[in-house]
Coordinates of C-alpha atoms and ligand atoms in Angstrom, one line a residue:
M27 CA -21.4 23.8 26.0
G28 CA -21.9 26.4 28.6
A29 CA -24.3 29.3 28.3
P30 CA -23.8 31.5 25.2
V31 CA -22.6 35.0 25.8
L32 CA -25.7 36.2 24.0
R33 CA -29.1 34.5 23.4
P34 CA -29.4 33.4 19.8
V35 CA -32.1 35.9 18.9
G36 CA -29.9 38.8 19.9
V37 CA -27.1 37.2 18.0
Y38 CA -29.0 37.2 14.8
G39 CA -30.3 40.7 15.2
R40 CA -26.8 41.9 15.9
S41 CA -25.5 40.1 12.9
G42 CA -28.0 41.8 10.6
I43 CA -29.8 38.5 10.0
H44 CA -33.5 39.4 10.1
D45 CA -35.3 37.1 7.7
P46 CA -37.0 34.4 9.8
A47 CA -36.2 31.6 7.2
L48 CA -32.6 32.6 7.2
R49 CA -32.5 32.6 11.0
R50 CA -33.9 29.1 11.0
G51 CA -31.1 28.1 8.6
Y52 CA -28.4 29.5 10.9
E53 CA -30.1 27.9 13.9
A54 CA -29.9 24.5 12.1
C55 CA -26.2 25.1 11.5
R56 CA -25.6 26.1 15.1
R57 CA -27.1 22.9 16.4
V58 CA -25.0 20.8 14.0
A59 CA -21.9 22.8 14.8
R60 CA -22.5 22.3 18.6
T61 CA -22.7 18.5 18.3
T62 CA -20.1 17.9 15.6
G63 CA -17.5 20.6 16.2
E64 CA -17.5 20.8 20.0
I65 CA -14.3 22.9 20.2
E66 CA -15.1 25.1 17.2
Y67 CA -18.5 25.8 18.7
A68 CA -17.1 26.7 22.1
V69 CA -14.6 29.1 20.5
S70 CA -17.3 30.6 18.3
L71 CA -19.0 31.9 21.5
L72 CA -15.9 34.0 22.1
L73 CA -16.5 35.9 18.9
P74 CA -18.8 38.9 18.2
P75 CA -22.2 38.1 16.7
P76 CA -21.5 38.5 13.0
L77 CA -18.4 36.3 13.1
R78 CA -20.1 33.9 15.5
T79 CA -23.0 33.2 13.1
A80 CA -20.5 32.9 10.2
T81 CA -18.6 30.3 12.1
W82 CA -21.8 28.4 12.8
A83 CA -22.8 28.4 9.1
L84 CA -19.4 27.1 8.0
Y85 CA -19.0 24.4 10.6
G86 CA -22.8 23.5 10.6
A87 CA -22.7 23.0 6.9
L88 CA -19.5 21.0 7.1
G89 CA -21.1 18.8 9.8
T90 CA -24.2 18.4 7.7
V91 CA -22.4 17.3 4.6
D92 CA -20.0 15.2 6.6
G93 CA -23.1 13.4 8.1
L94 CA -24.4 12.6 4.6
A95 CA -21.1 11.0 3.7
D96 CA -20.9 9.1 7.0
T97 CA -22.9 6.2 8.2
A98 CA -21.8 3.3 10.3
D99 CA -22.4 0.8 7.4
T100 CA -19.4 -0.9 5.9
A101 CA -21.0 -2.4 2.8
D102 CA -19.7 -1.3 -0.5
T103 CA -23.2 -0.4 -1.8
A104 CA -23.7 1.8 1.2
D105 CA -20.5 3.7 0.1
T106 CA -22.0 4.2 -3.3
E107 CA -25.2 5.5 -1.7
R108 CA -23.3 7.9 0.5
A109 CA -21.3 9.1 -2.5
G110 CA -24.6 9.7 -4.3
R111 CA -26.1 11.7 -1.4
L112 CA -22.9 13.7 -1.2
E113 CA -22.9 14.4 -5.0
A114 CA -26.5 15.5 -4.9
W115 CA -25.8 17.9 -2.0
I116 CA -22.8 19.4 -3.8
S117 CA -24.5 19.9 -7.1
A118 CA -27.5 21.5 -5.3
F119 CA -25.0 23.7 -3.5
D120 CA -23.4 24.8 -6.7
A121 CA -26.7 25.6 -8.4
D122 CA -27.9 27.4 -5.3
L123 CA -24.7 29.4 -5.0
R124 CA -25.1 30.6 -8.6
D125 CA -28.6 31.8 -7.7
G126 CA -27.4 33.3 -4.4
R127 CA -30.1 31.5 -2.4
S128 CA -31.4 28.1 -1.5
A129 CA -34.6 26.5 -0.3
D130 CA -32.6 24.2 2.0
P131 CA -32.0 26.0 5.4
V132 CA -28.4 24.8 5.9
R133 CA -27.3 25.7 2.4
Q134 CA -29.2 29.0 2.6
A135 CA -27.2 30.0 5.8
L136 CA -23.9 28.8 4.2
I137 CA -24.5 30.7 1.0
H138 CA -25.5 33.8 3.0
T139 CA -22.3 33.6 5.0
M140 CA -20.2 33.1 1.9
L141 CA -21.7 36.0 0.1
T142 CA -21.7 38.3 3.1
W143 CA -18.1 37.7 3.7
N144 CA -17.1 37.3 0.1
L145 CA -15.7 33.8 0.6
P146 CA -14.7 32.3 -2.7
P147 CA -16.4 29.0 -3.6
G148 CA -13.1 27.3 -4.3
F149 CA -12.4 26.7 -0.6
M150 CA -15.7 24.9 -0.1
H151 CA -14.8 22.7 -3.1
T152 CA -11.5 21.6 -1.6
L153 CA -13.5 20.6 1.4
F154 CA -16.1 18.7 -0.7
E155 CA -13.2 16.9 -2.3
Q156 CA -12.0 15.8 1.1
L157 CA -15.4 14.5 2.0
R158 CA -15.6 12.6 -1.3
Q159 CA -12.3 10.9 -0.5
D160 CA -13.6 10.1 3.0
V161 CA -16.5 8.2 1.6
H162 CA -14.3 5.4 0.5
G163 CA -11.6 5.9 3.1
R164 CA -8.2 7.3 2.3
R165 CA -5.1 5.2 2.5
F166 CA -1.8 7.0 3.1
A167 CA 1.4 5.1 2.5
T168 CA 3.7 7.7 4.0
W169 CA 3.7 10.8 6.2
Q170 CA 4.7 12.8 3.1
E171 CA 1.4 11.7 1.4
W172 CA -0.6 12.4 4.5
R173 CA 0.9 15.9 4.8
R174 CA 0.4 16.8 1.1
Y175 CA -3.2 15.7 1.4
S176 CA -3.7 17.8 4.5
S177 CA -2.2 20.9 2.8
L178 CA -4.4 20.4 -0.3
V179 CA -7.8 19.8 1.3
N180 CA -7.7 21.0 4.9
T181 CA -5.6 24.1 4.8
P182 CA -7.7 26.2 2.4
F183 CA -10.8 25.7 4.6
V184 CA -9.0 26.5 7.8
L185 CA -7.3 29.5 6.4
R186 CA -10.5 30.9 4.9
T187 CA -12.2 30.6 8.3
G188 CA -9.1 32.1 9.9
S189 CA -9.1 35.0 7.4
L190 CA -12.5 36.0 8.7
L191 CA -10.8 36.6 12.0
L192 CA -8.1 38.7 10.5
R193 CA -10.7 41.0 9.0
V194 CA -11.6 42.1 12.5
A195 CA -8.2 43.7 12.7
G196 CA -8.9 45.5 9.4
L197 CA -6.6 43.3 7.4
S198 CA -7.1 42.1 3.9
A199 CA -9.2 39.0 3.8
E200 CA -6.8 37.1 1.6
P201 CA -5.1 34.4 3.7
E202 CA -2.6 33.8 0.9
A203 CA -1.6 37.5 1.0
I204 CA -1.0 37.2 4.7
A205 CA 0.9 34.0 4.3
A206 CA 3.1 35.6 1.7
G207 CA 3.7 38.8 3.7
V208 CA 4.8 37.2 6.9
P209 CA 8.0 35.0 6.5
D210 CA 7.4 31.4 7.4
A211 CA 3.8 32.0 8.2
A212 CA 2.5 29.6 5.6
V213 CA 4.6 26.8 6.9
Q214 CA 3.6 27.6 10.5
W215 CA -0.1 27.6 9.7
Q216 CA 0.3 24.4 7.8
T217 CA 1.8 22.8 10.9
A218 CA -1.1 24.1 13.0
V219 CA -3.6 22.6 10.6
D220 CA -1.7 19.3 10.6
A221 CA -1.8 19.2 14.4
V222 CA -5.6 19.6 14.3
Y223 CA -6.0 17.0 11.6
L224 CA -3.8 14.5 13.4
T225 CA -5.7 15.0 16.6
D226 CA -9.0 14.6 14.9
A227 CA -7.7 11.4 13.2
L228 CA -7.0 9.9 16.7
V229 CA -10.3 11.2 18.2
D230 CA -12.4 9.9 15.3
L231 CA -10.5 6.6 15.0
S232 CA -13.3 4.4 16.2
D233 CA -15.7 5.8 13.7
D234 CA -13.3 5.4 10.9
L235 CA -12.5 1.8 11.9
A236 CA -16.2 1.0 12.0
R237 CA -16.2 1.8 8.3
G238 CA -13.1 -0.2 7.6
H239 CA -10.8 2.8 7.3
V240 CA -7.4 3.5 9.0
P241 CA -6.7 7.2 8.8
L242 CA -3.0 7.0 9.7
P243 CA -0.1 6.6 7.3
Q244 CA 1.0 3.0 6.9
E245 CA 4.6 4.2 7.5
A246 CA 3.6 5.2 11.1
L247 CA 2.0 1.8 11.7
D248 CA 5.0 -0.1 10.4
E249 CA 7.5 1.9 12.4
A250 CA 5.6 1.3 15.6
G251 CA 5.0 -2.4 14.8
V252 CA 1.2 -2.0 14.7
R253 CA -0.8 -4.3 12.4
R254 CA -3.6 -2.9 10.4
A255 CA -5.6 -6.1 11.0
D256 CA -5.4 -5.6 14.8
L257 CA -6.7 -2.1 14.4
L258 CA -9.6 -3.2 12.3
A259 CA -10.4 -5.9 14.8
R260 CA -10.2 -3.3 17.6
R261 CA -7.4 -5.2 19.3
S262 CA -5.3 -3.0 21.5
T263 CA -1.7 -3.8 21.8
P264 CA 1.2 -2.2 23.7
A265 CA 2.6 -1.1 20.4
F266 CA -0.7 0.6 19.5
E267 CA -0.8 2.4 22.9
E268 CA 2.8 3.6 22.4
L269 CA 2.0 4.8 18.9
V270 CA -1.0 6.8 20.1
R271 CA 1.1 8.4 22.8
R272 CA 3.8 9.3 20.3
L273 CA 1.4 10.7 17.9
A274 CA -0.3 12.8 20.6
D275 CA 3.2 14.1 21.5
R276 CA 3.9 15.0 17.9
A277 CA 0.6 16.8 17.5
R278 CA 1.2 18.7 20.7
G279 CA 4.6 19.8 19.4
W280 CA 3.0 21.1 16.2
L281 CA 0.4 22.9 18.2
D282 CA 3.1 24.6 20.3
R283 CA 4.4 26.1 17.1
T284 CA 1.1 27.7 16.2
P285 CA 1.7 31.3 15.4
V286 CA -0.5 33.9 17.0
P287 CA 0.0 36.9 14.7
S288 CA 0.6 40.1 16.6
V289 CA -1.7 42.0 14.3
L290 CA -4.8 40.2 15.6
H291 CA -7.6 41.9 17.5
P292 CA -6.9 41.0 21.1
A293 CA -10.2 39.1 21.4
V294 CA -9.3 37.0 18.4
G295 CA -6.0 36.3 20.0
V296 CA -7.9 35.1 23.1
A297 CA -10.1 32.9 20.9
L298 CA -7.1 31.3 19.1
G299 CA -5.4 30.7 22.4
A300 CA -8.5 29.0 23.7
Y301 CA -8.7 26.9 20.6
T302 CA -5.2 25.6 20.9
D303 CA -5.6 25.0 24.6
L304 CA -8.8 23.0 24.0
Y305 CA -6.9 20.9 21.4
R306 CA -4.2 20.3 24.0
L307 CA -6.9 19.0 26.4
R308 CA -8.2 16.8 23.6
L309 CA -4.7 15.4 23.2
E310 CA -4.4 14.7 26.9
A311 CA -7.6 12.8 26.8
V312 CA -6.3 10.8 23.9
A313 CA -3.0 10.0 25.5
D314 CA -4.6 9.1 28.8
A315 CA -6.6 6.2 27.5
P316 CA -5.2 5.1 24.1
A317 CA -6.9 1.7 24.1
A318 CA -10.3 3.3 24.5
L319 CA -9.9 5.1 21.2
L320 CA -10.6 1.8 19.4
R321 CA -14.1 1.9 20.9
R322 CA -15.3 5.5 21.2
R323 CA -14.4 9.2 20.9
P324 CA -12.8 10.5 24.0
D325 CA -14.7 13.2 25.9
L326 CA -13.2 16.6 26.9
P327 CA -13.4 16.6 30.7
R328 CA -15.9 19.3 31.7
S329 CA -13.9 20.9 34.5
A330 CA -10.8 21.2 32.4
R331 CA -12.8 22.7 29.6
L332 CA -14.3 25.3 31.8
R333 CA -10.9 26.2 33.2
V334 CA -10.0 27.2 29.6
L335 CA -13.3 28.8 28.6
L336 CA -14.4 30.8 31.6
P337 CA -11.3 33.1 31.7
A338 CA -11.3 33.2 27.9
R339 CA -14.9 34.4 27.9
A340 CA -14.1 37.2 30.4
R341 CA -11.0 38.3 28.5
A342 CA -12.8 38.2 25.1
A343 CA -15.8 40.2 26.4
L344 CA -13.4 42.8 27.9
A345 CA -11.4 43.0 24.6
W346 CA -14.6 43.4 22.5
G347 CA -15.8 46.1 25.0
L348 CA -12.6 48.0 24.6
F349 CA -12.2 47.5 20.8
P350 CA -15.6 47.0 19.2
F351 CA -16.1 44.9 16.1
P352 CA -15.4 47.4 13.3
V353 CA -16.3 45.6 10.1
R354 CA -19.4 46.3 8.0
P355 CA -19.9 43.2 5.8
C356 CA -21.9 43.4 2.6
P357 CA -24.8 41.0 2.8
P358 CA -26.5 39.7 -0.3
P359 CA -30.2 40.4 -0.9
T360 CA -32.4 38.3 1.4
P361 CA -34.7 35.8 -0.3
A362 CA -37.7 38.0 0.5
D363 CA -36.2 40.7 -1.7
A364 CA -35.9 38.3 -4.6
P365 CA -38.4 38.5 -7.4
E366 CA -39.5 34.9 -6.7
G367 CA -39.8 35.4 -3.0
R368 CA -42.8 36.6 -1.0
A369 CA -43.1 39.9 -2.9
G370 CA -43.3 37.9 -6.2
E371 CA -46.0 35.7 -4.7
V372 CA -48.1 38.8 -3.8
R373 CA -47.7 40.2 -7.3
R374 CA -48.7 36.9 -8.8
L375 CA -51.9 36.8 -6.8
A376 CA -52.7 40.4 -7.9
A377 CA -51.9 39.6 -11.5
E378 CA -54.4 36.7 -11.5
R379 CA -57.2 39.1 -10.9
R380 CA -56.4 41.0 -14.2
A381 CA -57.4 40.1 -17.7
I382 CA -54.2 38.7 -19.2
A383 CA -54.1 37.5 -22.8
P384 CA -52.7 34.0 -23.3
P385 CA -49.9 33.7 -25.9
A386 CA -51.4 33.6 -29.5
P387 CA -50.5 30.3 -31.3
H388 CA -48.1 30.3 -34.2
P389 CA -49.9 30.5 -37.6
S390 CA -48.5 27.2 -38.7
G391 CA -50.1 25.5 -35.7
A392 CA -46.7 24.5 -34.3
R393 CA -46.6 23.5 -30.7
P394 CA -43.6 23.8 -28.3
P395 CA -41.5 20.7 -27.7
Q396 CA -41.8 18.9 -24.4
L397 CA -38.6 19.4 -22.5
P398 CA -38.0 18.1 -19.0
A399 CA -38.0 21.1 -16.6
E400 CA -34.4 20.5 -15.5
A401 CA -33.2 20.6 -19.2
K402 CA -34.9 24.0 -19.9
P403 CA -32.8 27.2 -19.6
R404 CA -34.2 29.7 -17.2
H405 CA -32.7 32.7 -18.9
V406 CA -32.2 33.1 -22.7
A407 CA -30.5 36.2 -24.1
I408 CA -30.6 37.1 -27.7
V409 CA -28.4 39.4 -29.9
M410 CA -31.1 40.1 -32.5
D411 CA -28.7 40.8 -35.4
G412 CA -29.1 40.9 -39.2
N413 CA -32.0 43.3 -39.7
G414 CA -30.0 45.6 -42.0
R415 CA -28.5 42.9 -44.2
W416 CA -31.9 41.2 -44.5
A417 CA -33.5 44.4 -45.8
T418 CA -30.6 45.3 -48.1
A419 CA -30.7 41.8 -49.6
R420 CA -34.3 42.5 -50.6
G421 CA -33.6 45.9 -52.0
L422 CA -35.4 47.5 -49.0
P423 CA -34.1 50.3 -46.7
R424 CA -32.4 49.1 -43.5
T425 CA -35.2 50.7 -41.5
D426 CA -37.6 48.1 -43.0
G427 CA -35.4 45.5 -41.5
H428 CA -35.9 46.9 -38.0
R429 CA -39.7 46.9 -38.5
A430 CA -39.6 43.3 -39.6
G431 CA -37.3 42.6 -36.6
A432 CA -39.9 43.9 -34.2
E433 CA -42.4 41.5 -35.6
A434 CA -40.0 38.6 -35.1
L435 CA -39.5 39.6 -31.5
I436 CA -43.3 39.6 -30.8
D437 CA -43.5 36.1 -32.2
V438 CA -40.6 34.9 -30.1
V439 CA -42.1 36.4 -26.9
H440 CA -45.3 34.5 -27.6
G441 CA -43.2 31.3 -28.1
A442 CA -41.3 32.0 -24.9
L443 CA -44.6 32.2 -23.0
E444 CA -45.8 29.0 -24.6
I445 CA -42.7 27.0 -23.6
G446 CA -42.6 28.5 -20.1
L447 CA -39.4 30.4 -20.3
R448 CA -38.9 32.6 -17.2
Y449 CA -36.4 35.3 -18.5
L450 CA -35.8 36.5 -22.0
T451 CA -33.3 39.4 -22.5
V452 CA -32.9 41.0 -25.9
Y453 CA -30.3 43.4 -27.3
A454 CA -32.3 46.1 -29.0
F455 CA -29.8 49.0 -29.1
S456 CA -26.2 49.1 -28.0
T457 CA -24.2 52.0 -26.7
E458 CA -22.1 51.6 -29.9
N459 CA -25.2 51.8 -32.2
W460 CA -25.2 55.6 -31.9
K461 CA -22.6 55.5 -34.7
R462 CA -25.4 54.8 -37.2
P463 CA -27.0 57.2 -39.6
A464 CA -29.7 59.5 -38.2
D465 CA -32.6 58.0 -40.2
E466 CA -31.7 54.6 -38.9
L467 CA -31.5 55.9 -35.3
H468 CA -34.8 57.5 -35.8
A469 CA -36.4 54.3 -37.0
L470 CA -35.0 52.3 -34.1
M471 CA -36.2 54.9 -31.6
Y472 CA -39.7 54.6 -33.2
E473 CA -39.8 50.8 -33.1
I474 CA -39.0 50.5 -29.4
P475 CA -42.1 52.3 -28.0
S476 CA -44.5 50.7 -30.5
L477 CA -43.2 47.2 -29.7
L478 CA -43.7 47.9 -26.0
R479 CA -47.3 49.0 -26.5
R480 CA -48.1 45.7 -28.2
I481 CA -46.7 43.7 -25.3
T482 CA -48.2 45.8 -22.4
D483 CA -51.4 46.6 -24.3
D484 CA -53.9 48.2 -21.9
A485 CA -56.9 46.0 -22.9
E486 CA -55.2 42.6 -23.1
P487 CA -51.6 42.6 -21.8
L488 CA -49.4 39.5 -22.1
D489 CA -48.3 38.0 -18.8
V490 CA -44.9 39.6 -19.4
R491 CA -43.0 41.8 -17.0
V492 CA -40.9 44.3 -18.9
R493 CA -37.5 45.5 -17.6
W494 CA -35.1 47.9 -19.2
A495 CA -31.4 47.6 -19.0
G496 CA -29.3 50.5 -20.3
L497 CA -28.3 54.1 -19.8
R498 CA -30.6 57.1 -20.0
S499 CA -28.0 59.5 -21.5
R500 CA -28.7 60.4 -25.2
L501 CA -32.0 58.5 -25.3
P502 CA -35.0 60.6 -26.5
A503 CA -37.3 61.5 -23.6
D504 CA -40.3 59.7 -25.0
V505 CA -38.3 56.5 -25.3
I506 CA -37.2 56.8 -21.7
E507 CA -40.8 57.5 -20.7
T508 CA -42.3 54.5 -22.5
L509 CA -39.6 52.2 -21.1
A510 CA -40.2 53.4 -17.6
E511 CA -44.0 53.3 -18.0
A512 CA -43.8 49.7 -19.4
E513 CA -41.8 48.7 -16.3
R514 CA -44.4 50.3 -14.1
T515 CA -47.5 48.9 -15.7
S516 CA -46.2 45.4 -16.1
R517 CA -44.7 44.9 -12.6
D518 CA -47.6 42.6 -11.5
R519 CA -47.0 40.3 -14.4
S520 CA -44.9 37.3 -13.8
A521 CA -44.9 34.5 -16.4
L522 CA -42.0 35.9 -18.4
T523 CA -39.5 38.7 -17.6
L524 CA -38.6 40.4 -20.8
T525 CA -35.6 42.6 -20.4
L526 CA -35.0 45.1 -23.2
C527 CA -31.4 46.2 -23.5
V528 CA -31.7 49.7 -24.9
N529 CA -28.7 52.0 -25.0
Y530 CA -27.0 49.1 -23.3
G531 CA -23.3 48.4 -23.0
G532 CA -21.8 45.6 -20.9
R533 CA -18.7 47.5 -19.9
A534 CA -20.8 50.6 -19.2
E535 CA -23.0 48.6 -16.9
I536 CA -20.1 47.1 -15.0
T537 CA -18.4 50.5 -14.7
A538 CA -21.5 52.1 -13.4
A539 CA -21.9 49.4 -10.8
A540 CA -18.2 49.8 -9.7
A541 CA -18.6 53.5 -9.4
R542 CA -21.7 53.2 -7.2
L543 CA -19.9 50.6 -5.0
A544 CA -16.9 52.8 -4.7
Q545 CA -19.2 55.6 -3.5
E546 CA -20.7 53.4 -0.8
A547 CA -17.3 52.3 0.3
A548 CA -15.9 55.8 0.4
A549 CA -18.9 56.8 2.5
G550 CA -18.0 53.9 4.9
R551 CA -21.3 52.1 4.3
I552 CA -19.7 48.9 3.2
D553 CA -16.4 47.1 3.7
P554 CA -14.6 46.7 0.4
G555 CA -13.2 43.4 1.5
S556 CA -16.6 41.8 1.8
V557 CA -17.9 42.8 -1.6
S558 CA -18.9 39.4 -3.1
E559 CA -19.9 38.8 -6.7
H560 CA -23.5 38.7 -5.6
A561 CA -23.2 41.9 -3.7
F562 CA -21.6 43.5 -6.7
A563 CA -24.5 42.3 -8.9
R564 CA -26.9 44.3 -6.8
Y565 CA -25.6 47.4 -8.5
L566 CA -26.2 46.2 -12.1
H567 CA -29.0 47.7 -14.2
V568 CA -31.4 44.8 -13.4
P569 CA -30.0 43.3 -10.3
E570 CA -32.4 40.3 -10.1
L571 CA -31.5 39.1 -13.6
P572 CA -30.2 35.5 -13.2
D573 CA -27.2 34.3 -15.1
V574 CA -27.8 33.7 -18.7
D575 CA -28.1 30.0 -19.6
L576 CA -28.3 30.3 -23.3
L577 CA -26.9 33.2 -25.4
L578 CA -28.2 33.2 -29.0
R579 CA -27.0 35.4 -31.8
T580 CA -28.7 35.5 -35.2
G581 CA -27.4 37.0 -38.4
G582 CA -24.3 34.9 -38.9
D583 CA -21.7 36.7 -36.8
Q584 CA -20.0 34.9 -33.9
R585 CA -19.3 37.6 -31.3
T586 CA -21.1 39.1 -28.3
S587 CA -20.6 42.8 -29.1
N588 CA -20.6 44.0 -25.5
F589 CA -23.8 42.2 -24.5
L590 CA -24.2 41.0 -20.9
P591 CA -20.6 40.2 -20.1
W592 CA -21.3 39.9 -16.4
Q593 CA -24.3 37.7 -16.7
S594 CA -23.1 35.4 -19.5
T595 CA -19.8 34.1 -18.1
Y596 CA -21.0 30.6 -18.2
A597 CA -23.7 30.9 -20.9
E598 CA -24.0 28.3 -23.6
L599 CA -23.4 30.1 -26.9
L600 CA -25.4 29.4 -30.0
F601 CA -25.0 31.2 -33.3
L602 CA -27.6 31.1 -36.1
D603 CA -27.0 32.2 -39.7
T604 CA -30.7 33.2 -40.0
P605 CA -31.1 37.0 -40.0
W606 CA -33.3 38.2 -37.1
P607 CA -36.4 39.2 -39.2
E608 CA -36.6 35.6 -40.5
V609 CA -36.6 34.1 -37.0
D610 CA -39.8 33.0 -35.3
R611 CA -40.7 31.1 -32.1
R612 CA -39.8 27.8 -33.7
D613 CA -36.2 28.9 -33.9
L614 CA -36.3 29.6 -30.2
W615 CA -37.8 26.2 -29.4
N616 CA -35.2 24.6 -31.6
A617 CA -32.4 26.4 -29.8
L618 CA -33.9 25.2 -26.5
E619 CA -33.8 21.7 -27.7
Q620 CA -30.1 22.1 -28.6
Y621 CA -29.5 23.6 -25.2
A622 CA -31.1 20.6 -23.5
R623 CA -28.6 18.3 -25.1
R624 CA -25.6 20.2 -23.9
T625 CA -23.6 19.3 -20.8
R626 CA -22.7 22.2 -18.5
R627 CA -19.8 21.5 -16.2
Y628 CA -18.9 24.9 -14.6
G629 CA -15.3 24.0 -14.4
S630 CA -15.9 20.7 -12.7
V631 CA -15.6 17.2 -14.1
P632 CA -18.6 14.8 -14.2
R633 CA -18.6 12.5 -11.1
V634 CA -19.6 8.9 -11.3
P635 CA -20.1 8.2 -7.6
A636 CA -19.2 4.5 -7.6
Q637 CA -15.8 5.2 -9.2
L638 CA -15.0 8.1 -7.0
L639 CA -12.1 6.9 -5.1
R640 CA -11.1 3.7 -6.7
D641 CA -9.4 5.7 -9.5
G642 CA -8.3 8.6 -7.4
Ligands
IPE702 C1 -29.6 44.4 -35.4 O1 -29.5 44.4 -36.8 C2 -30.4 45.6 -34.9 C3 -29.6 46.6 -34.2 C4 -28.3 46.6 -34.1 C5 -30.3 47.7 -33.7 P1 -28.4 45.3 -37.5 O2 -29.0 46.6 -37.8 O3 -27.1 45.3 -36.8 O4 -28.3 44.4 -38.9 P2 -27.0 44.1 -39.7 O5 -26.1 43.4 -38.7 O6 -26.5 45.4 -40.2 O7 -27.5 43.2 -40.8
IPE703 C1 -25.3 44.1 -31.6 O1 -25.4 44.1 -33.0 C2 -26.3 45.1 -31.1 C3 -27.7 44.8 -31.3 C4 -28.2 43.7 -31.8 C5 -28.6 45.7 -30.7 P1 -24.4 45.1 -33.9 O2 -24.8 44.9 -35.3 O3 -24.4 46.4 -33.4 O4 -23.0 44.4 -33.6 P2 -21.7 44.5 -34.4 O5 -21.4 45.9 -34.8 O6 -21.9 43.6 -35.6 O7 -20.6 43.9 -33.5
MG704 MG1 -25.6 44.1 -36.9

């Protein structure tokens, strides 16, 4: 394509993308978008930097995943391999998206864009579904089938991309809301998407045929008297040429009905206009040489392309100059901010120079089970319940139960270090526990500092980083001070992050986060429409806490009692009858073994690549 309006470095700076690794990811996407989405790339250059980079990430990732699913091999085994590569990419994407970051440059850029603009993951999944179907080729009997497929798998992706453009006009980002608010808009957009889909089916015909797939409805072939076998053998016939010309006409008719909403920013209107004009050019190239489609993709003639793009660039630049891009998106933390990023590495090196005590073995000599790394949870959260009942059953005061409970926690922390757990979060005192009698509150407030001293011991601390999640209000000053001090002194330690939930309530945590976000929005520092889940999580008590993988409750009750509702939405739950004071590290290990046998699906269904399309 012609020279970009801005050089890439300036583009990233003006998009707020400063991290070099992230820039490399966006660059990788830009290159893929340029080669695989010629028209989309050309139009992206008409957009202001933040939207331009977002478009590159979306189309670059699309092109990358498409490339995995696509090779020129027709053998069935190759299909299975392609399906396997695709599944591996998708599950890595899902896992990375849950973390909010990726080590893969393309996925990192895609995830950054999705989180910055609060794009829900669902629309990417409809796209993945389309690619899955493409691996084995999709056969459409009728136009009706073809259109239904397009509306299910193409439209969500296109509308999501389009909704980014609507934000420039200060509109809500929900494409569905816009479709519902403007009569007939949904139908009109669907028609526009169908036009693009049909055009691309013609343009990509030779690639599809090379893989043994005919992307057009059988009904269309039958009506035109075109035989499938002729197509697959790349034999052009007058009937085929006539069919191509008619389909190009049909797509052009659909394009002519593309709505350009009057609410758009004028520059976005220019970009949309250029997009449909370039598609019209593409259709002209198709209709000019139908027989050639059987051999190769038609090129967009350079001079015609520039006739569309040069004036569009001038008009878009003028419009952006008159009405600057107003949106302040809400980017997620960059990988460098993350605890396991570069800062974490520096801390680890510093920690190695200190005398850190190894975990003490269990008195029984028990050793942790060997679990494959991928079967181990990263984050275990425990509701340590049953102290009071344990003590009462022994004729002891409840406060003795809390002392015994602290011993149990110390042993579990050693066991967590032994098995290599990264995050352990424990519920020590809830916002509801203030209802308890004064002597019990006193005992609990005494146990917390003494427990902390044993973990962060000056002489021989464990390699445990302590975090505190909870509210300050009502807590005694010395408890607040010990918690804050433990956080400070242990910040160089890295093997295990132990988060103590003290004066913690899940709803209180979420409400406090919402209040801070509302303040930021009211002050105009963030755009409410781009608050993603990850951006929201930055306002939680311990923002870097990953999702809980395993939530364990001891003491026989099966409820979560306001514990980590945000972080535990997809946690595996495990309830033990054992009261907390009787628990030791072996119960933790046992729980980890049970966890390792579970299958986590996150709303999806297990995919067996080879069967992918034969059944569906
Ligand atoms: C959990 O044990 C510890 C805290 C809530 C602080 P409990 O004190 O709730 O014990 P039970 O449930 O009454 O046996
Ligand atoms: C949850 O236990 C809180 C802690 C373990 C700190 P509770 O004993 O307070 O929970 P409920 O009252 O049985 O739900
Ligand atoms: Mg209890």
